[in-house]
Coordinates of C-alpha atoms and ligand atoms in Angstrom, one line a residue:
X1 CA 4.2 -28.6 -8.7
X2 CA 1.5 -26.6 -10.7
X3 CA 3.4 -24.5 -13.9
X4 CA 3.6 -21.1 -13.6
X5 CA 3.1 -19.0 -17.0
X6 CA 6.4 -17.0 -17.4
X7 CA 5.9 -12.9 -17.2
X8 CA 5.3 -11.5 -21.1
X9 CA 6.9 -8.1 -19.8
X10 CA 10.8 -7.6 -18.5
X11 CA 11.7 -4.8 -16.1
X12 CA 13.1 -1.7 -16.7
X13 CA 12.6 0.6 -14.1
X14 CA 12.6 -0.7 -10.5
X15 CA 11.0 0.5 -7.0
X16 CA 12.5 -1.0 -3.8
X17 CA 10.5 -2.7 -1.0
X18 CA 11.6 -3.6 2.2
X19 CA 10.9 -6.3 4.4
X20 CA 9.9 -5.7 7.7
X21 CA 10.5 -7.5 11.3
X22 CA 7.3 -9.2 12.9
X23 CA 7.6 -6.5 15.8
X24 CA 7.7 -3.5 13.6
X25 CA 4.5 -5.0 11.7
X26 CA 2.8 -5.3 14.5
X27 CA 3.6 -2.2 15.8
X28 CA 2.5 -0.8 12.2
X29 CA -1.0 -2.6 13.3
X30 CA -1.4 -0.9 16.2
X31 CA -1.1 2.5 14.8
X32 CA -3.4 2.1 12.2
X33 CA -5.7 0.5 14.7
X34 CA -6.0 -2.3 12.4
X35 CA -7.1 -1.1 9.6
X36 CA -5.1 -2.4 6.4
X37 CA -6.0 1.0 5.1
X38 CA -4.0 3.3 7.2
X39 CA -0.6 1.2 7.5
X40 CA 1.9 3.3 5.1
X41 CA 2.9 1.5 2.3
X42 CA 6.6 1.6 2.8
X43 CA 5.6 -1.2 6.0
X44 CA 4.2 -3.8 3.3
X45 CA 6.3 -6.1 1.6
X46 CA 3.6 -7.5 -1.0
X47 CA 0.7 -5.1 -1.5
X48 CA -2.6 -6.6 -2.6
X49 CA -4.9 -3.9 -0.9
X50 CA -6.5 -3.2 -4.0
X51 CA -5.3 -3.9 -8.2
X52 CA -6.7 -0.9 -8.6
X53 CA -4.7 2.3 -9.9
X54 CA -1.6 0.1 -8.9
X55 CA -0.7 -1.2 -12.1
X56 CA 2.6 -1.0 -13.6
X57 CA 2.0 1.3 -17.0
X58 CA 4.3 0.3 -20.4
X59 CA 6.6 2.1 -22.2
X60 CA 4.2 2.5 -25.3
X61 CA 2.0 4.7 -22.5
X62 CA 4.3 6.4 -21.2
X63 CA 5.9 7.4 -24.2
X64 CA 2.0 8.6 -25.0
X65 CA 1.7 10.4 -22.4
X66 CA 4.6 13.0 -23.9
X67 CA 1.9 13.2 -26.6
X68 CA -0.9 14.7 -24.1
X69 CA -3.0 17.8 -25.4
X70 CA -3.4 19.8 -22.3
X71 CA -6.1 21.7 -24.0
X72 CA -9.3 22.5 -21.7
X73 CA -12.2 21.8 -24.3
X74 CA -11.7 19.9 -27.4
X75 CA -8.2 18.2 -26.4
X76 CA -6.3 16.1 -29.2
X77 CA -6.2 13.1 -26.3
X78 CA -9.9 13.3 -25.9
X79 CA -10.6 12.5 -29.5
X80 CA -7.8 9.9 -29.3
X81 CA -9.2 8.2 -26.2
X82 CA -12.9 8.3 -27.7
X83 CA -11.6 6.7 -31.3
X84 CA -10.0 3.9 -28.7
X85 CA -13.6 3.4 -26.5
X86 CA -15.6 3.5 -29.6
X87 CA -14.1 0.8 -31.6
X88 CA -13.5 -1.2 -28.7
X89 CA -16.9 -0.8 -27.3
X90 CA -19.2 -0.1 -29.7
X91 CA -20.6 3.0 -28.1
X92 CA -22.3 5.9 -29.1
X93 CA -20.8 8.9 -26.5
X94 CA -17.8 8.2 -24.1
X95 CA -17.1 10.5 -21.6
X96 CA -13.6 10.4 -19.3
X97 CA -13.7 11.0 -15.4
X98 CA -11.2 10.7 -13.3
X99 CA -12.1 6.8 -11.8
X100 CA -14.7 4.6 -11.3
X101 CA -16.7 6.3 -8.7
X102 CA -16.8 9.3 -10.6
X103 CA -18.9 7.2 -13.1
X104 CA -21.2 6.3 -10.6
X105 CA -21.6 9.8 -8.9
X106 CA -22.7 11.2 -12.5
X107 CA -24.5 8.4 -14.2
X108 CA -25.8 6.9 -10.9
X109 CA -28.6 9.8 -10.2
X110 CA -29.6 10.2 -13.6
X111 CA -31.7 7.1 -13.2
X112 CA -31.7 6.7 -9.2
X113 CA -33.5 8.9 -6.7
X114 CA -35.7 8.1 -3.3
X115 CA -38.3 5.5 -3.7
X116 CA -35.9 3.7 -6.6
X117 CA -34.3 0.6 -6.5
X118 CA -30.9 -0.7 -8.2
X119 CA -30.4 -4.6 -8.6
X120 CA -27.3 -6.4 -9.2
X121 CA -25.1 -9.3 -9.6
X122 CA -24.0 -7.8 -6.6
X123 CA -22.7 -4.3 -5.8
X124 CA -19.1 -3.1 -5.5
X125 CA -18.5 -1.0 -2.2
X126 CA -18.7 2.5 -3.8
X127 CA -20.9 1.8 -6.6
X128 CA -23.4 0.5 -3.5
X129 CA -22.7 4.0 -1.8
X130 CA -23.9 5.8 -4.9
X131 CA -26.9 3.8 -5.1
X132 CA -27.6 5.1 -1.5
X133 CA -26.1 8.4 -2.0
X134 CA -28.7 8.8 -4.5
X135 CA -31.8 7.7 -2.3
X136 CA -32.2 4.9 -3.6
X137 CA -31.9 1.3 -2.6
X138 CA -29.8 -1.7 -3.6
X139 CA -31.3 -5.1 -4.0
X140 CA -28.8 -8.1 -5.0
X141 CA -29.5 -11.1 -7.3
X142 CA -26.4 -13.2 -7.3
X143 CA -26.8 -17.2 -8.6
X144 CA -26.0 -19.1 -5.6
X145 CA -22.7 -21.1 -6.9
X146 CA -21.3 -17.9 -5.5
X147 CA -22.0 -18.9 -2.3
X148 CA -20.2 -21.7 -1.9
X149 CA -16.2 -21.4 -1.9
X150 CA -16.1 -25.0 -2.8
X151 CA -18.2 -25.9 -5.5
X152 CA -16.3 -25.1 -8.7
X153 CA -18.4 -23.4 -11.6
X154 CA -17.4 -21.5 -14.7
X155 CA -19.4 -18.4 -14.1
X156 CA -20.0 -17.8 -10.5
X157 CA -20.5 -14.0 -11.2
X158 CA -23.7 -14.4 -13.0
X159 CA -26.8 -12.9 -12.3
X160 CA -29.7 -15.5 -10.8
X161 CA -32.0 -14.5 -13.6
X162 CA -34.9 -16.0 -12.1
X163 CA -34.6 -13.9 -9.3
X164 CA -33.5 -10.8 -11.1
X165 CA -36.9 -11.2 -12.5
X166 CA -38.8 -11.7 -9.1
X167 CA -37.1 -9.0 -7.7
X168 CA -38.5 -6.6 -10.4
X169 CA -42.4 -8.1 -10.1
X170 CA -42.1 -7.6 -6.2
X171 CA -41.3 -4.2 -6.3
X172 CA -42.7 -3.4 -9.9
X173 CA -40.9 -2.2 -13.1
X174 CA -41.4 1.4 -12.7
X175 CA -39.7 1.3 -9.9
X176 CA -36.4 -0.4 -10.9
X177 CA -34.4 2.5 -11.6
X178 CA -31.4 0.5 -13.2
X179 CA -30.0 -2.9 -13.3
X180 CA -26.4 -3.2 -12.9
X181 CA -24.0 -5.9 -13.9
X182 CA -20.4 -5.9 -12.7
X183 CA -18.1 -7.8 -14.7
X184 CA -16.0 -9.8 -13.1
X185 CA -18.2 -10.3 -10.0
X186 CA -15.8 -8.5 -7.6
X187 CA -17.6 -8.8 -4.7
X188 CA -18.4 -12.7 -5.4
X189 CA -14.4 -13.1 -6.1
X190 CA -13.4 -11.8 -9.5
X191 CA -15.7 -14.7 -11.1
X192 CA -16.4 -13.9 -14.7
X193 CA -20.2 -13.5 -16.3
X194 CA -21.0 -15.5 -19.7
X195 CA -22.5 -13.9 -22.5
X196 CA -25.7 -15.9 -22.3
X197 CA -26.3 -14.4 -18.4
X198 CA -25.9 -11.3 -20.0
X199 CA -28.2 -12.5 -22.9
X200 CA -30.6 -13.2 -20.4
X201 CA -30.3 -10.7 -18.2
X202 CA -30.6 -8.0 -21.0
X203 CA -34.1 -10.0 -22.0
X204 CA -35.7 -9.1 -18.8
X205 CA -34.8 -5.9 -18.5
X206 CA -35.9 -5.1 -22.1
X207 CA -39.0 -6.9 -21.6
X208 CA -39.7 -4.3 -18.1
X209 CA -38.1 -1.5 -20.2
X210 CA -35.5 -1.5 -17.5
X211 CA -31.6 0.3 -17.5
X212 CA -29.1 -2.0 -17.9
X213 CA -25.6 -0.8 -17.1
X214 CA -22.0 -2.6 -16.9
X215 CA -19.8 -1.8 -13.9
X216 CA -17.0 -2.3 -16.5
X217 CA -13.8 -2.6 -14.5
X218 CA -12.7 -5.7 -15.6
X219 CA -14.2 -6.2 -18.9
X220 CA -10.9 -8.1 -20.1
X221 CA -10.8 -10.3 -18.0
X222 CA -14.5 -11.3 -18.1
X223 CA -14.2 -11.3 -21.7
X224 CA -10.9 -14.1 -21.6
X225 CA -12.7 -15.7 -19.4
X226 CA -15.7 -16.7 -22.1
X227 CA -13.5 -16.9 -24.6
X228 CA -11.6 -20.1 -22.1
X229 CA -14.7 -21.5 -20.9
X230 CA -18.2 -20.9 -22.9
X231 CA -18.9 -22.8 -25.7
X232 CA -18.4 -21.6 -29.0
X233 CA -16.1 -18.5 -28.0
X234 CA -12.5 -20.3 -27.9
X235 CA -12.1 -18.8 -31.6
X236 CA -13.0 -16.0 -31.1
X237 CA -10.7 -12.4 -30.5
X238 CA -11.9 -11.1 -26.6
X239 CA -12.2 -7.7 -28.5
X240 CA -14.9 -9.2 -30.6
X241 CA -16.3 -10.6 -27.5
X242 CA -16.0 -7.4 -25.7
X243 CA -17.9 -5.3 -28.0
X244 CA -20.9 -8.1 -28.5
X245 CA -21.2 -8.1 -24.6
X246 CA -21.4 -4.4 -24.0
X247 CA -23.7 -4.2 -27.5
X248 CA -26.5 -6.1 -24.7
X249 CA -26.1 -2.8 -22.5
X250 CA -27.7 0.5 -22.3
X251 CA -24.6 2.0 -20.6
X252 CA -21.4 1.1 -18.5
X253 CA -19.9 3.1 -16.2
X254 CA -15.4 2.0 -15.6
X255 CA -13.2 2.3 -13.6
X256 CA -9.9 2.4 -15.5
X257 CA -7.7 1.4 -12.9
X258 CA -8.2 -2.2 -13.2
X259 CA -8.2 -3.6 -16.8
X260 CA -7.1 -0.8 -18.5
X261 CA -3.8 -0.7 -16.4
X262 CA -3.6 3.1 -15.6
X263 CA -3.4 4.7 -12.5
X264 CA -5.8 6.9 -12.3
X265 CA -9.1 7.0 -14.9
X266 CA -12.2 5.9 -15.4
X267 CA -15.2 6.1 -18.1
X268 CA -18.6 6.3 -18.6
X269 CA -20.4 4.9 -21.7
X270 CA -23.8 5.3 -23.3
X271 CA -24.6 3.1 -26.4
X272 CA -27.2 5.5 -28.0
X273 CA -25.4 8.8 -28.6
X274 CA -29.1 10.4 -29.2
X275 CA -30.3 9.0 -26.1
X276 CA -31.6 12.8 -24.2
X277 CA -30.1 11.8 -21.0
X278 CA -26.3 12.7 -22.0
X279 CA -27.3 16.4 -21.5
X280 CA -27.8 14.9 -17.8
X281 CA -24.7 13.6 -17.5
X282 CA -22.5 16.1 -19.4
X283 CA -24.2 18.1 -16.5
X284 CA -23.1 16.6 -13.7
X285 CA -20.2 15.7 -15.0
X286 CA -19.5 19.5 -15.5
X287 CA -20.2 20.2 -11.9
X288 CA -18.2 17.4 -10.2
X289 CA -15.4 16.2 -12.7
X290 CA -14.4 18.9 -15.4
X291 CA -15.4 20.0 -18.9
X292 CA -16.5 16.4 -20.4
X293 CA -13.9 16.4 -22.4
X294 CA -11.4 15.9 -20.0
X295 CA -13.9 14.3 -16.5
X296 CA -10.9 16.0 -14.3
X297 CA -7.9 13.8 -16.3
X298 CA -4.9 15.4 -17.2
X299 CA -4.9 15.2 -21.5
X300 CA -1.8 12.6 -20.6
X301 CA -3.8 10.5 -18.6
X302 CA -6.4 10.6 -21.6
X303 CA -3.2 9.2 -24.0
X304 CA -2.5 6.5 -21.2
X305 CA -5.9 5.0 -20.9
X306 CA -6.1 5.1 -24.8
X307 CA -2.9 2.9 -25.2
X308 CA -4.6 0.5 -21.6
X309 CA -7.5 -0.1 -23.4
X310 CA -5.8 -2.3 -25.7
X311 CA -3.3 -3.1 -23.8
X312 CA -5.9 -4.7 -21.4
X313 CA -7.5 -6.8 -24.3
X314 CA -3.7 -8.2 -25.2
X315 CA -4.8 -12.5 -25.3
X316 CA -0.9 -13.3 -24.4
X317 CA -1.1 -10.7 -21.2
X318 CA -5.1 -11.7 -20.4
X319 CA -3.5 -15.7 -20.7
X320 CA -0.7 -14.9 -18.3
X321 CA -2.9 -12.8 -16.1
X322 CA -5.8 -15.9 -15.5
X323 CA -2.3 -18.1 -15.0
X324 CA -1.1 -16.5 -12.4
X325 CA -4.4 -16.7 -10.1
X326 CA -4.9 -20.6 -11.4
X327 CA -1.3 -21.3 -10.6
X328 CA -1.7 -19.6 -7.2
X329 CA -5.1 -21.4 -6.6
X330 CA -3.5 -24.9 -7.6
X331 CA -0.9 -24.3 -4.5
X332 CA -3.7 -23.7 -2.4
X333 CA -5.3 -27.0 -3.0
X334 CA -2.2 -28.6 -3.0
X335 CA -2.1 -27.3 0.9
X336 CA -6.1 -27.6 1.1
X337 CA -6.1 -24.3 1.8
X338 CA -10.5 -23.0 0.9
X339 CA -10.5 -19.7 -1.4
X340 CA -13.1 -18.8 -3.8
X341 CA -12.4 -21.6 -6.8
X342 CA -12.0 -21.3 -9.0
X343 CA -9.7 -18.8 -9.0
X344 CA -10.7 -15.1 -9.8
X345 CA -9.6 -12.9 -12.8
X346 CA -7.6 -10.2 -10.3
X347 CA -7.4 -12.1 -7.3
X348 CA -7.6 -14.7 -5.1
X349 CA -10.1 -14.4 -2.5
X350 CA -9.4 -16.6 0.7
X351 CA -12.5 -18.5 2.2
X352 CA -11.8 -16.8 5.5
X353 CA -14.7 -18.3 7.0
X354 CA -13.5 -21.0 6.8
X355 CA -9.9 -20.5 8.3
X356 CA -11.9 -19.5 11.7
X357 CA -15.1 -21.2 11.6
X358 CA -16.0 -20.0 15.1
X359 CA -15.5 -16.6 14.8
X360 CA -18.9 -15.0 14.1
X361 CA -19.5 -12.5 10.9
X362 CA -20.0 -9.7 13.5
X363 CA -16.2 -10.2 14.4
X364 CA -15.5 -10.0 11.0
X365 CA -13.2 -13.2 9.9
X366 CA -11.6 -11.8 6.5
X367 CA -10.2 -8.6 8.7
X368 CA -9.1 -10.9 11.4
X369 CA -6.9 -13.4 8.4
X370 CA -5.8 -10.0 6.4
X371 CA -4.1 -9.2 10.1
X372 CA -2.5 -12.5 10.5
X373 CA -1.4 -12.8 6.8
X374 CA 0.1 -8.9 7.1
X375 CA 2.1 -10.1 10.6
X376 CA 3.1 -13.4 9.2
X377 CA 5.1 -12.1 5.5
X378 CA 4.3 -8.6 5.2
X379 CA 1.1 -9.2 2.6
X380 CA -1.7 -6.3 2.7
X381 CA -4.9 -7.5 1.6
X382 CA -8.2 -6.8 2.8
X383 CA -11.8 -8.0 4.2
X384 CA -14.2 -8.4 1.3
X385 CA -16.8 -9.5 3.7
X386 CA -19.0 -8.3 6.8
X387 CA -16.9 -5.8 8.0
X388 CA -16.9 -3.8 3.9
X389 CA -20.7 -4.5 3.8
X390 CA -21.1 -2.1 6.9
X391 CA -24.5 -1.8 8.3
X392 CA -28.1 -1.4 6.7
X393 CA -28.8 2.4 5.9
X394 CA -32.4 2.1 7.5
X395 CA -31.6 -0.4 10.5
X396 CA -28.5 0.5 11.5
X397 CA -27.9 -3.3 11.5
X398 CA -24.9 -5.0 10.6
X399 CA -25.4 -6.9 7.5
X400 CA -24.0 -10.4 7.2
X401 CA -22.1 -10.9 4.1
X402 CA -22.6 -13.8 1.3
X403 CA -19.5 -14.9 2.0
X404 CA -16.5 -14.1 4.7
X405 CA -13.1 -13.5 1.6
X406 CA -9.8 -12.4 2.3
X407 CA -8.7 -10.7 -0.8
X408 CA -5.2 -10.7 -2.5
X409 CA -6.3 -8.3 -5.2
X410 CA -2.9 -8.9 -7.5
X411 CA -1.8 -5.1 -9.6
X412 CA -1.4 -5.4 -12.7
X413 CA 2.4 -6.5 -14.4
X414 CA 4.3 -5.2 -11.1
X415 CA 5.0 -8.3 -9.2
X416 CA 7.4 -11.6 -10.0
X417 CA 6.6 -15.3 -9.4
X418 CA 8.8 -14.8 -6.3
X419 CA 6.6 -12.8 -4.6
X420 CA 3.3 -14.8 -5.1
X421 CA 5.3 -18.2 -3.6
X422 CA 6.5 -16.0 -0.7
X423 CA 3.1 -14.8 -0.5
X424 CA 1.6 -18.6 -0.9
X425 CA 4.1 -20.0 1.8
X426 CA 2.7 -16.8 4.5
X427 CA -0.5 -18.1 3.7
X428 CA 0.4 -21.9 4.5
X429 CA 1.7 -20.8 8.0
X430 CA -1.2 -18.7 8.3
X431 CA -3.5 -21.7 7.8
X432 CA -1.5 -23.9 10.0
X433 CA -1.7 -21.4 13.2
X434 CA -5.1 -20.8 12.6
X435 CA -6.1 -22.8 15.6
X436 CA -4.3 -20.4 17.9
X437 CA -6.6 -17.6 16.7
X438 CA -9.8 -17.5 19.0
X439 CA -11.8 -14.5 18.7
X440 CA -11.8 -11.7 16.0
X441 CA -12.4 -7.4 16.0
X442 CA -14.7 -4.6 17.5
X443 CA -15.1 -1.6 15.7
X444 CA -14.2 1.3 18.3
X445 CA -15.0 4.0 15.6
X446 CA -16.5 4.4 12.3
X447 CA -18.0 7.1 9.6
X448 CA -21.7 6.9 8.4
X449 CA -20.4 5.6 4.9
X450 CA -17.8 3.4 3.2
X451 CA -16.4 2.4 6.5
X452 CA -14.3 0.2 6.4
X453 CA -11.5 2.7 4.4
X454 CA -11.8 4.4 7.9
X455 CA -12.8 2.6 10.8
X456 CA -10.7 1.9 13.8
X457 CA -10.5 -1.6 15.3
X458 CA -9.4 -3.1 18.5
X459 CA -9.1 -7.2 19.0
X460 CA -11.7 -8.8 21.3
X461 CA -9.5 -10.6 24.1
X462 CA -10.5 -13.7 25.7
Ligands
PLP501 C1 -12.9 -0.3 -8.4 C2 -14.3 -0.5 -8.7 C3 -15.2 0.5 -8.7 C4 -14.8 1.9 -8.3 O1 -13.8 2.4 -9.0 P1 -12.7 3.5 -8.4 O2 -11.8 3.7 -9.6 O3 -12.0 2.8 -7.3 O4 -13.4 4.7 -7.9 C5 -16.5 0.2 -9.1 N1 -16.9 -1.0 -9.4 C6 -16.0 -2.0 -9.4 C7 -16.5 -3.4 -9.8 C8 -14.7 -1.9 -9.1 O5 -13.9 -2.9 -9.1

């Protein structure tokens, strides 16, 4: 039986959950027309939607949050929150919004318009609709380990360099708007980046005179990661690490509702604090989020993402955090059940393809096992596959996904060891029936953008 790390953190405030009957859950499934997004959360037992925003915070935050400056320009919390960013990061100007998309609706433009492309390790959902939103176009450059659930490799989030490079020479450099690299590799299942990708990522893009951002959300994690596995790290602090990874970047944009354990934040960060562009973004962040000394946060949230930011970096909490996704990806290969391995930093991210070989991307396999998995124990998670790519914005095409994932995103110091074996014996049952499971979803409705937070489903019969 594979160890589990014991929690660094005991309880002291407590929020029931209830466990549901099969009938009600699927009753709960019909409503939402099958969309993991619309069930209510008071009919999930285990909710790993998203880790986002649904952290559990400490008592050193909220006690800071008492300490919030309310002030409209020039807030005590804002210079707090900056002193934290700064020495962690290393940057120049740091300017709160509200979370991570927020980042991307300001920065995003500055450097993106018609005619532009943006190329990444691969793009998170919203980050890819701001790309779009923009005019612009996203291109994807992701090294092929990713690709395979199976094949075990330290750093399946990097960027394929070589292609990266391609990339830029078929469309040429002046048309690269910004390179973007998302640590951990969400989309490719929480898997970490080293610090030599980055190196070499960073080289191109200097060499084209290119824009290098971070999407930052889980620069903790990414950061224990190369401290557990790249050579010549293992001594060193991950805030050390941290701040000589982002010192390769021209700018990051965060969403602080992953690593920084808040729940609600975000941040946007530019190394060079004479770089002329800030006026741009202190601009539009003016317009959409609030005086930039505030980005639409309340001067308590400011004092709560201050204390996250360290608390993220914590090496006893970042070792406990990695445990729990090995330990729960060690039970899955006990069982032989496929997942993206190894194990993710916030997640484990089921091989759904694999569970249902013959159903076809276009009836979207990772919806089809978050269904079973929410009728079986009550779990929410969610496709991050076909059905979140949505459909190409100048075909109208469906776009087939690198991989088909089920995700368990797993929030942040809320849930017991308890819950994750309950979870791990749904998922065992899940993976036993999945025989019985023929044919997958339509979509019977959906919006222009970011679908699959709206869409309605219907299973195909027959
Ligand atoms: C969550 C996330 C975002 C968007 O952040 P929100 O706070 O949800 O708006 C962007 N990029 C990555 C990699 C994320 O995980």
């Amino acid at each position: 039986m594979p160890k589990f790390m014991p929690e660094p953190y005991r309880i002291k405030m407590v929020e029931p959950i209830r466990l549901t009957t099969r009938e009600e859950r699927e009753q709960a499934l019909r409503e939402a027309e099958y969309n993991m997004f619309r069930i209510r959360s008071d009919d999930v037992y285990v909710d790993t939607l998203t880790d986002s925003g649904t952290n559990a915070m400490s008592d050193a935050q909220w006690s800071a949050m008492l300490m919030g400056d309310e002030a409209y320009a020039g807030g005590r919390s804002y210079f707090r929150l900056l002193e934290a960013a700064r020495d962690i990061f290393g940057y120049g100007y740091i300017q709160p919004v509200h979370q991570g998309r927020a980042a991307e609706k300001v920065l995003l433009p500055v450097f993106l318009h018609k005619g532009k492309f943006a190329i990444a390790n691969l793009f998170f959902d919203t980050t890819r609709a701001h790309v779009e939103l923009a005019g612009a176009r996203c291109l994807e450059a992701c090294c092929p380990e990713a690709a395979n659930s199976q094949l075990r490799a330290p750093f399946k989030g990097n960027m394929d360099v070589g292609k990266l490079e391609q990339l830029i020479l078929e469309k040429g450099p002046e048309n690269i708007g910004m390179v973007v690299m998302t640590v951990t590799n969400n989309s490719a299942g929480g898997q970490p980046v080293s610090m030599q990708n980055m190196r070499e990522t960073a080289e191109v893009c200097r060499r084209h005179r290119i824009h290098l951002n971070i999407d930052a959300a889980r620069y903790a994690e990414n950061a224990m990661f190369i401290k557990l596995r790249e050579e010549g790290f293992s001594g060193v602090p991950v805030k050390d690490i941290t701040r000589d990874f982002f010192a390769l970047a021209d700018s990051f944009t965060m969403s602080a509702k992953k690593d920084t354990i808040v729940n609600m934040g975000g941040l946007i960060g530019v190394k060079d604090a004479d770089a002329p562009y800030i006026l741009k973004v202190k601009a539009n962040c003016i317009s959409y989020e609030g005086f930039y000394t505030y980005g639409g946060l309340n001067g308590r949230d400011l004092e709560a993402l201050a204390v996250g930011l360290y608390e993220g970096l914590d090496e006893n909490w970042l070792r406990y955090r990695l445990g729990t996704m090995e330990y729960m990806g060690a039970r899955l290969d006990e069982m032989g059940i496929p997942y993206q391995a190894p194990a993710g930093g916030h997640g484990i991210f089921l091989d759904a393809a694999r569970f249902y070989p013959h159903i076809p991307y276009t009836e979207f396999p990772g919806q089809v096992l978050a269904v079973e998995l929410y009728k079986e124990c009550g779990l929410r998670a969610c496709d991050i596959g076909s059905y979140m790519m949505g459909n190409d914005p100048d075909t109208g095409r469906q776009v087939k996904s690198l991989n088909e994932f089920t995700r368990l995103a797993i929030p942040r110091r809320v849930y017991t060891q308890s819950h994750y074996d309950m979870v791990l014996e749904g998922i065992g049952e899940v993976w036993r029936g999945r025989g019985d499971v023929r044919r997958g979803y339509r979509i019977t409705w959906e919006p222009p953008i970011l679908r699959h937070f709206q869409a309605s489903l219907a299973p195909i019969e027959g």
